[in-house]
PDB file of C-alpha atoms and ligand atoms in Angstrom:
ATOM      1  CA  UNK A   1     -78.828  51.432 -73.736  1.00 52.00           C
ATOM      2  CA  UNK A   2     -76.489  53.393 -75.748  1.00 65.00           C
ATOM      3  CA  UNK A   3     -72.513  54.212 -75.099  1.00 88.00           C
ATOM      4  CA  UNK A   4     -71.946  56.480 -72.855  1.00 93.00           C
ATOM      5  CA  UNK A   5     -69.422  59.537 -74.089  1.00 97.00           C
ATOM      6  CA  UNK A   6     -65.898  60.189 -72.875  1.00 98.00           C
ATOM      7  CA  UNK A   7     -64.813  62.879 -70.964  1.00 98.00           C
ATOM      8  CA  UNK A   8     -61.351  64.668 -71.972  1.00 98.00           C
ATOM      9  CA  UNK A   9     -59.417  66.681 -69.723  1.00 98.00           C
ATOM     10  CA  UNK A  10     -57.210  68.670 -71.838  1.00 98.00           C
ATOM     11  CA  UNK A  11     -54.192  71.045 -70.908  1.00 98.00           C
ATOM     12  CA  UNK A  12     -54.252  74.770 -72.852  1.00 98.00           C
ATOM     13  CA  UNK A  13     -51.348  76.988 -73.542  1.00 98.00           C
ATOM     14  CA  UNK A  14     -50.482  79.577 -70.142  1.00 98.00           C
ATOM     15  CA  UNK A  15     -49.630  82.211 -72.575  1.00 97.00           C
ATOM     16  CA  UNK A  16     -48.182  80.771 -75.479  1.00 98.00           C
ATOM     17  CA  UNK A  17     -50.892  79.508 -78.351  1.00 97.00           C
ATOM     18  CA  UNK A  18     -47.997  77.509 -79.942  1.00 97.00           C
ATOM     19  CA  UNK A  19     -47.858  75.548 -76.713  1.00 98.00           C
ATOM     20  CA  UNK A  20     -51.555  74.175 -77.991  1.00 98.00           C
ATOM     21  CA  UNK A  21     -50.897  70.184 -78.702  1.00 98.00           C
ATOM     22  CA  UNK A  22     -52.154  68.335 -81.766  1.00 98.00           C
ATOM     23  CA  UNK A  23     -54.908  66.430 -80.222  1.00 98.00           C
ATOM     24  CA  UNK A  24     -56.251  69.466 -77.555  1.00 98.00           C
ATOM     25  CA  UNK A  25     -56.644  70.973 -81.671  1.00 98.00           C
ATOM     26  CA  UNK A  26     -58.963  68.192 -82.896  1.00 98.00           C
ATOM     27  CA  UNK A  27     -60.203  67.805 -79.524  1.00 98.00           C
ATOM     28  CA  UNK A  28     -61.702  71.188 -79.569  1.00 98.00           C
ATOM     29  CA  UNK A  29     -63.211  70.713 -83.121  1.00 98.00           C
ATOM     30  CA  UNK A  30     -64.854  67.085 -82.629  1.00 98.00           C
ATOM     31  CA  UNK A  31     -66.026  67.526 -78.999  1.00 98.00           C
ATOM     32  CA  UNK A  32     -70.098  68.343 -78.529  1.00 98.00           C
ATOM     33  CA  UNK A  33     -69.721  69.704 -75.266  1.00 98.00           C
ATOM     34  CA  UNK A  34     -66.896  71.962 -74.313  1.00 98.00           C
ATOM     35  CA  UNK A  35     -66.867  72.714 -70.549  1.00 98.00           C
ATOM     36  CA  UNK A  36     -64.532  76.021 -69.208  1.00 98.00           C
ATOM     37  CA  UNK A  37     -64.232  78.702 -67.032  1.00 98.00           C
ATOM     38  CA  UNK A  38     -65.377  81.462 -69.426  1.00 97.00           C
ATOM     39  CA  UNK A  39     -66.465  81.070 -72.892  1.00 98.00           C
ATOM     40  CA  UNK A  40     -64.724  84.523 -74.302  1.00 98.00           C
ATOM     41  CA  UNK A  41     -61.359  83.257 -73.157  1.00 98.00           C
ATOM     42  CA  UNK A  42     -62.538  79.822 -74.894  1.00 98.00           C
ATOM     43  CA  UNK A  43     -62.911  81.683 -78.221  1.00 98.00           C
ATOM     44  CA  UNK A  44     -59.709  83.304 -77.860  1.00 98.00           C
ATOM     45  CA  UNK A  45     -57.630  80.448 -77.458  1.00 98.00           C
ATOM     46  CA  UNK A  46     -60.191  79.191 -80.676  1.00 98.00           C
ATOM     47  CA  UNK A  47     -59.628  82.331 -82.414  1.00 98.00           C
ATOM     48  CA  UNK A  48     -55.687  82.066 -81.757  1.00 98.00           C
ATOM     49  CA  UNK A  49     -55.843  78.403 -83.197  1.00 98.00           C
ATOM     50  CA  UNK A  50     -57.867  79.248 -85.731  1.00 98.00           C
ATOM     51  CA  UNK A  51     -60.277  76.675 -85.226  1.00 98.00           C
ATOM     52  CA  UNK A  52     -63.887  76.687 -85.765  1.00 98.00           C
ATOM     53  CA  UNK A  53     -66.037  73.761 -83.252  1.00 98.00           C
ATOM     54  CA  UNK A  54     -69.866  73.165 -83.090  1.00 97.00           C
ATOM     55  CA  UNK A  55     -69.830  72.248 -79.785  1.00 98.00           C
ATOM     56  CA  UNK A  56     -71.919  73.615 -77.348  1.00 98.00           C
ATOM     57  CA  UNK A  57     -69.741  75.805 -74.282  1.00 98.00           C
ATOM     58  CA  UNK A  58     -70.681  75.207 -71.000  1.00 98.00           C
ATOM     59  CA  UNK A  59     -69.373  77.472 -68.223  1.00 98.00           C
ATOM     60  CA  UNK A  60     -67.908  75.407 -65.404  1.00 97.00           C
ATOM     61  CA  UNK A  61     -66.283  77.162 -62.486  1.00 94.00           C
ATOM     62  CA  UNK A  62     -65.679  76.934 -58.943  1.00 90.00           C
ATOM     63  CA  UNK A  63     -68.985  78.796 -57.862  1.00 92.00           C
ATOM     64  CA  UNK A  64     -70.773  76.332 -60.276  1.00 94.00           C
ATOM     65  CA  UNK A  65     -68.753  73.107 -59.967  1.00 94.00           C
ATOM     66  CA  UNK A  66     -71.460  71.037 -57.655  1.00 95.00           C
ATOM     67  CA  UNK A  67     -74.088  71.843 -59.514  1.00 96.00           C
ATOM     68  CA  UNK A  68     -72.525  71.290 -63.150  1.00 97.00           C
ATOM     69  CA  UNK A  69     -70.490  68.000 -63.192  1.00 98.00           C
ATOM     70  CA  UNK A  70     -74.219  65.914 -62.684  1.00 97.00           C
ATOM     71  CA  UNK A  71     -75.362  67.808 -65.719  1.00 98.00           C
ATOM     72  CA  UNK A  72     -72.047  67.135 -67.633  1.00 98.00           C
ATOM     73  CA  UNK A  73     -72.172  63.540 -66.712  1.00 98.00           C
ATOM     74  CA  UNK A  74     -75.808  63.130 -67.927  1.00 98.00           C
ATOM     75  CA  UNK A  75     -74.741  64.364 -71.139  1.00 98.00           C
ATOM     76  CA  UNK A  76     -71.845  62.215 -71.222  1.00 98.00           C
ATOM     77  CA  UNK A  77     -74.331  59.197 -70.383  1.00 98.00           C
ATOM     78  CA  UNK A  78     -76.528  60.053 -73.235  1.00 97.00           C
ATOM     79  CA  UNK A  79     -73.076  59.960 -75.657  1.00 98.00           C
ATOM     80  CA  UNK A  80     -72.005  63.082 -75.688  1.00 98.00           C
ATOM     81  CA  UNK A  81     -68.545  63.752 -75.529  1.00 98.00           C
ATOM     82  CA  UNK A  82     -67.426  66.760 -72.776  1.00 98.00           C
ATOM     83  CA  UNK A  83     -64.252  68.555 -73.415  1.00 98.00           C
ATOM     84  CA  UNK A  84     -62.918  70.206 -70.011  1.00 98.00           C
ATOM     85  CA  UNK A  85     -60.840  73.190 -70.227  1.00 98.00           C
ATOM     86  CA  UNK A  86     -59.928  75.384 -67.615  1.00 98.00           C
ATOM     87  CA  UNK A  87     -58.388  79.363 -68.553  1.00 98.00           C
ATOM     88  CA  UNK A  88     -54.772  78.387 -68.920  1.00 98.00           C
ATOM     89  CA  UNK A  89     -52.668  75.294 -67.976  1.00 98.00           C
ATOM     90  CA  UNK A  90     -54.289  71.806 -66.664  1.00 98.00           C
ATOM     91  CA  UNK A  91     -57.349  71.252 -65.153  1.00 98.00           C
ATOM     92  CA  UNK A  92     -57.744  70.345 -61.977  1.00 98.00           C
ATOM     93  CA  UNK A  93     -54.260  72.211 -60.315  1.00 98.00           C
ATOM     94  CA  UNK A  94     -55.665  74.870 -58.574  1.00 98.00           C
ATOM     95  CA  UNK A  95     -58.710  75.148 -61.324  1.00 98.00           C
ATOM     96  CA  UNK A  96     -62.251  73.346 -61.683  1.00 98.00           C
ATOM     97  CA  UNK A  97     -62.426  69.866 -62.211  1.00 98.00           C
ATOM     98  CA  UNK A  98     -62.193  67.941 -59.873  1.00 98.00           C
ATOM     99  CA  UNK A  99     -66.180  67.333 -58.876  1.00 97.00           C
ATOM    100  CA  UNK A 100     -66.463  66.166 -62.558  1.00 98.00           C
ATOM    101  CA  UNK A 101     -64.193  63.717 -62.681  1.00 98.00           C
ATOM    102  CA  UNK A 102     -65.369  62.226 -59.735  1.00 98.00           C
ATOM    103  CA  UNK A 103     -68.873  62.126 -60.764  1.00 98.00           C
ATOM    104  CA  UNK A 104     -67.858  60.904 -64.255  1.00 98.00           C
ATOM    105  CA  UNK A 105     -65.760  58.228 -62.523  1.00 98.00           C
ATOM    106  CA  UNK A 106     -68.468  57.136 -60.435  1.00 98.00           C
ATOM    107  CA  UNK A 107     -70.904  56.831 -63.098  1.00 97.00           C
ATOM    108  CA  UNK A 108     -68.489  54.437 -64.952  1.00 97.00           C
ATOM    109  CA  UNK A 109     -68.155  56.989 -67.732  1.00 97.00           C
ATOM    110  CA  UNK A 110     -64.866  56.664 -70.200  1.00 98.00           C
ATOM    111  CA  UNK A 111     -62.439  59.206 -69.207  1.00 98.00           C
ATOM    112  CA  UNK A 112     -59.055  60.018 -70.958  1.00 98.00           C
ATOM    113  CA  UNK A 113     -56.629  63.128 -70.398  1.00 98.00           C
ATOM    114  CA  UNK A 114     -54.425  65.154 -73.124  1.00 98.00           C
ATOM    115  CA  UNK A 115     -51.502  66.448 -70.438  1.00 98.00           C
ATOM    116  CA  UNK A 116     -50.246  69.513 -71.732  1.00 98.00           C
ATOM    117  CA  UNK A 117     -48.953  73.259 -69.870  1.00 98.00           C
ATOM    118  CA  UNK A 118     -49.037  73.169 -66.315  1.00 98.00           C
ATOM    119  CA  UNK A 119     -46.967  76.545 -64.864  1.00 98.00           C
ATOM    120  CA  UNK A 120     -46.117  74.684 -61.644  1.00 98.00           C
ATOM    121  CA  UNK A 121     -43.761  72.240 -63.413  1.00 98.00           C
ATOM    122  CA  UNK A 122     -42.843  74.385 -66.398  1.00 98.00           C
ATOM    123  CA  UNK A 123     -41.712  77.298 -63.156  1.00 98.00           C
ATOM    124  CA  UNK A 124     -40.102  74.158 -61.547  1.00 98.00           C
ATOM    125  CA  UNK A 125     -37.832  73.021 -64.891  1.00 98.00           C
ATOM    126  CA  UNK A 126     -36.471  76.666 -64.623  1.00 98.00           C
ATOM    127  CA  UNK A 127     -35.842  76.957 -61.306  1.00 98.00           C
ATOM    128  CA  UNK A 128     -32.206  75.544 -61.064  1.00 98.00           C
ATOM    129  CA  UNK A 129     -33.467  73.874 -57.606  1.00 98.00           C
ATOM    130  CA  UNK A 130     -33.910  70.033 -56.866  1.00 98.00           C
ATOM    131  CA  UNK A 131     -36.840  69.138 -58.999  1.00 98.00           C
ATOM    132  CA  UNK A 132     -36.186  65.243 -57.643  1.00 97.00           C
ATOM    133  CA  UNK A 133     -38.655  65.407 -54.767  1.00 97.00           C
ATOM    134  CA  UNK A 134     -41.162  68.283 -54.419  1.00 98.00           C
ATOM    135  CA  UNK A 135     -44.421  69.874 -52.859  1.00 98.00           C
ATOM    136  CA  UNK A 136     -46.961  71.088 -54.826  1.00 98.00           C
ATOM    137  CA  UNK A 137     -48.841  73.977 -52.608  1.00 98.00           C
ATOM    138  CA  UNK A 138     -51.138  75.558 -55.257  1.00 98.00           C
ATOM    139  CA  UNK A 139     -52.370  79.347 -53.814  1.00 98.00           C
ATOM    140  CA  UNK A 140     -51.735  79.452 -49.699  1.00 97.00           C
ATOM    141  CA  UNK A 141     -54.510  80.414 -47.661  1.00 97.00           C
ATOM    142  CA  UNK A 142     -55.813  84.063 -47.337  1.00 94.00           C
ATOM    143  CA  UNK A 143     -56.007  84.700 -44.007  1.00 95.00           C
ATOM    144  CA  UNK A 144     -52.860  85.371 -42.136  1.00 92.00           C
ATOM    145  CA  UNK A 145     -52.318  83.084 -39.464  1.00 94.00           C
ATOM    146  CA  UNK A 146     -53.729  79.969 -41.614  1.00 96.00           C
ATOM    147  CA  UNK A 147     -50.329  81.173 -44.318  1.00 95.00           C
ATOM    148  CA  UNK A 148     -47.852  81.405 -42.185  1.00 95.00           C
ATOM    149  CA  UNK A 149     -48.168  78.148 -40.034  1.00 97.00           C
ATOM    150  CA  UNK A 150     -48.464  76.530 -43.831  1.00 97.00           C
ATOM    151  CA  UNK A 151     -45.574  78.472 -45.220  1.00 97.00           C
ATOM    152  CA  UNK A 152     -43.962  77.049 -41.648  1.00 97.00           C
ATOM    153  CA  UNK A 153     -44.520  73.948 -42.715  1.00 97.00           C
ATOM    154  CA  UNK A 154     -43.340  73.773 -46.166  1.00 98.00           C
ATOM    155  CA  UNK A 155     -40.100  76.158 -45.141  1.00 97.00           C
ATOM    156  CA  UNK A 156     -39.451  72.872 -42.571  1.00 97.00           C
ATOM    157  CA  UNK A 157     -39.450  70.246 -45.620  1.00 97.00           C
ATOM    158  CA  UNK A 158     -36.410  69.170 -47.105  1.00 97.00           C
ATOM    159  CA  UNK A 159     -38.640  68.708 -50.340  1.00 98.00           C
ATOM    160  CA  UNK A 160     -38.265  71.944 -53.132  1.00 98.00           C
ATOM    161  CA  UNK A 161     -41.387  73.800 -53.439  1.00 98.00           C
ATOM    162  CA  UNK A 162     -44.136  75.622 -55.170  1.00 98.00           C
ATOM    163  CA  UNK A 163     -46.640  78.199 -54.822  1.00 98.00           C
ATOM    164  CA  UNK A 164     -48.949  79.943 -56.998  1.00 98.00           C
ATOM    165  CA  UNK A 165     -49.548  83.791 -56.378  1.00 96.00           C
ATOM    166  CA  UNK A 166     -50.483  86.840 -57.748  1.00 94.00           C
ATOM    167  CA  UNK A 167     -48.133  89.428 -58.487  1.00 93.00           C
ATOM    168  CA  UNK A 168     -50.057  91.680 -56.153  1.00 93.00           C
ATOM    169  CA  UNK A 169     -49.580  89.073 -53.392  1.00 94.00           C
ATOM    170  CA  UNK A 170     -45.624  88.336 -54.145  1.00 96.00           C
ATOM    171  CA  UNK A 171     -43.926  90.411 -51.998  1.00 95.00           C
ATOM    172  CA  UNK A 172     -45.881  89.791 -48.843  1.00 95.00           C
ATOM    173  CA  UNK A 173     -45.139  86.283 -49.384  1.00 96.00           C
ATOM    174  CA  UNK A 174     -41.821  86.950 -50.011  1.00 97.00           C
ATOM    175  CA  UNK A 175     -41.953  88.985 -46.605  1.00 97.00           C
ATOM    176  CA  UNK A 176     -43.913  86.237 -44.580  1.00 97.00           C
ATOM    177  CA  UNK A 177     -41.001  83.921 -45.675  1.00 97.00           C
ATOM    178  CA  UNK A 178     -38.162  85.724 -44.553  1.00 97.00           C
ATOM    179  CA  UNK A 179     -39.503  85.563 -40.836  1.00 97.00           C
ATOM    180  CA  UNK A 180     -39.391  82.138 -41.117  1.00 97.00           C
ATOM    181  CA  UNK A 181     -36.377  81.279 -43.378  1.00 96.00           C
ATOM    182  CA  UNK A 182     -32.726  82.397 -43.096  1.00 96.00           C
ATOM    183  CA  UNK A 183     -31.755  84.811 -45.998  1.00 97.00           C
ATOM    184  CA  UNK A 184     -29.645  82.551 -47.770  1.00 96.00           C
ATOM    185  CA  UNK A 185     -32.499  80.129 -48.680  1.00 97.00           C
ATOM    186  CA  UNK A 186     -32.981  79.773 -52.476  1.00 98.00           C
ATOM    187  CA  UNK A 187     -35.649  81.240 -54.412  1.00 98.00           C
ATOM    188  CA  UNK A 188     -36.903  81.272 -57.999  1.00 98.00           C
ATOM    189  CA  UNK A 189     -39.825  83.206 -59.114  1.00 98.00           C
ATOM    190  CA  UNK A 190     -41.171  82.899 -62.441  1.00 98.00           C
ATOM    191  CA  UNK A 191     -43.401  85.964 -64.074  1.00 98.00           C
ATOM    192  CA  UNK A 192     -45.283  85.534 -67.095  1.00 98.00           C
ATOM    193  CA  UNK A 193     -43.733  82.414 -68.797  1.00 98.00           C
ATOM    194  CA  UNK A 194     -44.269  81.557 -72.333  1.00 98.00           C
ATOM    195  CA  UNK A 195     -45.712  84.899 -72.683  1.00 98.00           C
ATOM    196  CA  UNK A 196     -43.854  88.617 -74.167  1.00 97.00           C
ATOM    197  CA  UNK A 197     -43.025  89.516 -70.661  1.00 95.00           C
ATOM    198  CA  UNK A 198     -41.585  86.725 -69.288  1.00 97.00           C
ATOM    199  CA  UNK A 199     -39.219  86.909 -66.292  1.00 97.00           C
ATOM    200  CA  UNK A 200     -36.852  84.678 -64.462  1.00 98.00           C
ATOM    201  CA  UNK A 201     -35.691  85.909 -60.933  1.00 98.00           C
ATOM    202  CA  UNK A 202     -33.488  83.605 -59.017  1.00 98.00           C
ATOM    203  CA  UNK A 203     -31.419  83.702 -55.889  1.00 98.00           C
ATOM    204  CA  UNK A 204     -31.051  84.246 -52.067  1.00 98.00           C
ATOM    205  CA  UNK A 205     -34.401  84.995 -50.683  1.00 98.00           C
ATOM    206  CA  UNK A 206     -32.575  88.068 -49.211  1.00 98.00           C
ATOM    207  CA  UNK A 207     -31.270  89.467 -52.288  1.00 98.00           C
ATOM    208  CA  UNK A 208     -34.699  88.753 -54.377  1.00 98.00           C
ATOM    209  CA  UNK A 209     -36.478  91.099 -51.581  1.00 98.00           C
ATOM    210  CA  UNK A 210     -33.664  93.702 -52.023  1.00 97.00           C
ATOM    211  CA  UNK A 211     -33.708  93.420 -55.744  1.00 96.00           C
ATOM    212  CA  UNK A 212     -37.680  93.851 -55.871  1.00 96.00           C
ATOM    213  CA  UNK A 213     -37.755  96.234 -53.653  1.00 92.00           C
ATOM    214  CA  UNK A 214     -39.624  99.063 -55.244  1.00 85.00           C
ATOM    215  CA  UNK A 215     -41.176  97.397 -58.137  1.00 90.00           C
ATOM    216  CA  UNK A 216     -44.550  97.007 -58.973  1.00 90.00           C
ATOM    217  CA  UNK A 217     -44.863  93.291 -60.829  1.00 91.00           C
ATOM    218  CA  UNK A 218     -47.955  92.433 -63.149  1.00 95.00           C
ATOM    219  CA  UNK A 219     -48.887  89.096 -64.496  1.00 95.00           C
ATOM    220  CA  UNK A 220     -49.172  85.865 -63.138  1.00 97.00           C
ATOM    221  CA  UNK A 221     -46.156  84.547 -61.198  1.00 98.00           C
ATOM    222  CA  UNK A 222     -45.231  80.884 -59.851  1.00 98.00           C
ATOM    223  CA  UNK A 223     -42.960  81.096 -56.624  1.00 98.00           C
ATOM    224  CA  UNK A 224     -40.711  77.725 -56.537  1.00 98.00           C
ATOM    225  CA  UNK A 225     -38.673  77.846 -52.930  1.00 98.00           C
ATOM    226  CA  UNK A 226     -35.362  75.815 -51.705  1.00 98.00           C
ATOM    227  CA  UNK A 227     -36.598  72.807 -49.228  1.00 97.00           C
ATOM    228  CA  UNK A 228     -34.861  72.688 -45.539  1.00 97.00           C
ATOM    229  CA  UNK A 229     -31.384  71.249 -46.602  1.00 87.00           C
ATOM    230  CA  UNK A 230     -28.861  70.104 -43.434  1.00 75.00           C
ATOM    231  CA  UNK A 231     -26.901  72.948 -42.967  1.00 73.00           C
ATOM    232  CA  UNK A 232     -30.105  75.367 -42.153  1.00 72.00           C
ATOM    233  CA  UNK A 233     -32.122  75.940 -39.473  1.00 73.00           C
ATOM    234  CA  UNK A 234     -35.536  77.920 -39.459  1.00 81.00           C
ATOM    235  CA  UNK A 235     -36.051  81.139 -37.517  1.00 83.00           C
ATOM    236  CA  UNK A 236     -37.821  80.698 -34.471  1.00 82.00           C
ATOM    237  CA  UNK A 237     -41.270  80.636 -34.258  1.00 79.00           C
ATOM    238  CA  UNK A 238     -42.020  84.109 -32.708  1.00 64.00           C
ATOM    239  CA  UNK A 239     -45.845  83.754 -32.164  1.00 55.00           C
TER     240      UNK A 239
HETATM  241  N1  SAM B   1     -54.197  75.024 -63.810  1.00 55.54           N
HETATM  242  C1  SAM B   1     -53.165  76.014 -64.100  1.00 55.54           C
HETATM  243  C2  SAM B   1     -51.866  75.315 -64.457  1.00 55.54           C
HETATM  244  O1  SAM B   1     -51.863  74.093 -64.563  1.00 55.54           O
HETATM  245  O2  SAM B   1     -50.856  75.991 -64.655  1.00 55.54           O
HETATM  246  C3  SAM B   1     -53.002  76.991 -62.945  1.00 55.54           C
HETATM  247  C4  SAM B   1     -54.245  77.796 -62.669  1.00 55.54           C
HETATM  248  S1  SAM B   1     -54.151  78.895 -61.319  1.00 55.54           S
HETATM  249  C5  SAM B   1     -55.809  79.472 -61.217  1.00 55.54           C
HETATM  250  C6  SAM B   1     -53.348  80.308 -61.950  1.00 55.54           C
HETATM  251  C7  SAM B   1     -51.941  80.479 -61.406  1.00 55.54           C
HETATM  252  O3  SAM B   1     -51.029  79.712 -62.199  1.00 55.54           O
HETATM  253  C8  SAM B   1     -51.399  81.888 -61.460  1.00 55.54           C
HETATM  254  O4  SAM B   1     -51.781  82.638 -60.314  1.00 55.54           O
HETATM  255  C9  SAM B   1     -49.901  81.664 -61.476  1.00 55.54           C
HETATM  256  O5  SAM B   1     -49.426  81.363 -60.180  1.00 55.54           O
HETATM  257  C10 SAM B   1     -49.813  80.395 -62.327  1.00 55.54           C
HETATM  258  N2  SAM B   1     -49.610  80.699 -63.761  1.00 55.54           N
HETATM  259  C11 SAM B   1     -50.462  80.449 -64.778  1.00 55.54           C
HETATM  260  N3  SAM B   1     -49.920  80.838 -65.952  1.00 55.54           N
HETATM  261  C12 SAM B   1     -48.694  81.340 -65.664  1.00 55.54           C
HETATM  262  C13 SAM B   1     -47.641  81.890 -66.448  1.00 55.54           C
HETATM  263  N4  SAM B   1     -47.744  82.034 -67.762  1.00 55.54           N
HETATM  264  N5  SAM B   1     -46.512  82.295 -65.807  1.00 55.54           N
HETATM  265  C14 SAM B   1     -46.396  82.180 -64.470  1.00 55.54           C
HETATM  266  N6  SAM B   1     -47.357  81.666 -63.695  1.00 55.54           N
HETATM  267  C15 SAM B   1     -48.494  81.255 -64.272  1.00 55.54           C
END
């Protein structure tokens, strides 16, 4: 019986192809499989490294996720070496991944990670609020009720923390929160990092509403929120 392959979990830029590390770089070149979320996005980022690979591109997603990592992991038992990549960022936080490196793990397969980008901890470095202890939410559920008894429970946390969200999304969020929280509570919300449109909006959750109010955001945007700290109470619950 031969080796079996490793599998590499690799970080990509979220907006910045400079962000791209050394090893992701050769990574991309020497791998034979390269697994991601959608292949012309992969040749950008290849195309913005200008970097050339033989490897074979596999589209893994969250529709496809079940039904791909056994297929990945037979290639990686027959030697090949699998690349994942997600869009932008790390694999795995709030992106495809996590089926494969359970099945890889299970099948005793070599697996090794190049940590790179990740816009919940790059939003969280900017934020200016306690990055010591904090909650990692990832997107909030879609349906109402299911967000705001979650957003309830992260507002009651004395832990900082963080939310993914589209810019569409944002200011109901925003909205949601301020029936829960007092005004004063802290915000920071981070638009486009690392990219030509960056923007960094921080301050009272109040005056962030006010100060949006109007605007039309586009781009991808991390919200990082103040945890419960002594002095402050949460609204009551209305429903
Ligand atoms: N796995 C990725 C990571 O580690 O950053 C996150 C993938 S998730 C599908 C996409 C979300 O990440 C966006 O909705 C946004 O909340 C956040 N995001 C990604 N890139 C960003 C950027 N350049 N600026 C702000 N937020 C970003």
């Amino acid at each position: 019986m031969g080796m079996s392959g490793t599998l590499t979990i690799a970080a990509t830029p979220i907006g910045n192809a400079g962000d791209a590390s050394a090893r992701l770089r050769d990574a991309l070149v020497e791998a034979d499989v390269i697994a991601c979320e959608d292949t012309r996005k992969l040749q950008r980022l290849l195309n913005d490294l200008s970097l050339r690979t033989t490897a074979r591109f596999v589209v893994y997603h969250d529709v496809n996720e079940r039904k791909q990592a056994p297929k990945l992991v037979e290639s990686l038992v027959d030697g090949k070496s699998v690349l994942l990549i997600t869009d932008a960022g790390t694999p795995l936080i709030s992106d495809p991944g996590y089926e494969l490196i359970r099945n890889a793990i299970a099948a005793d397969v070599q697996v090794r990670v190049l940590p790179g980008p990740s816009a919940a901890l790059a939003a969280l470095t900017l934020s200016g609020l306690p990055p010591d202890r904090f909650v990692f939410e990832g997107f909030l559920p879609k349906k109402s009720g299911a967000r705001k008894t979650r957003l309830r429970d992260l507002a009651g946390d004395s832990r900082t923390f963080i939310v993914y969200e589209t810019s569409r999304n944002l200011p109901r969020t925003l909205q949601e929160l301020a029936e829960i929280v007092e005004p004063d509570r802290k915000v920071f919300i981070a638009r486009e990092l690392t990219k030509v449109h960056e923007e960094q909006i921080r301050g009272p959750l109040g005056q962030v509403i006010a100060s949006l109010d109007g605007r039309t955001l586009k781009g991808e945007v991390v919200l990082v929120v103040e945890g419960l700290t002594r002095a402050k109470r949460l609204r009551p619950n209305e429903t």
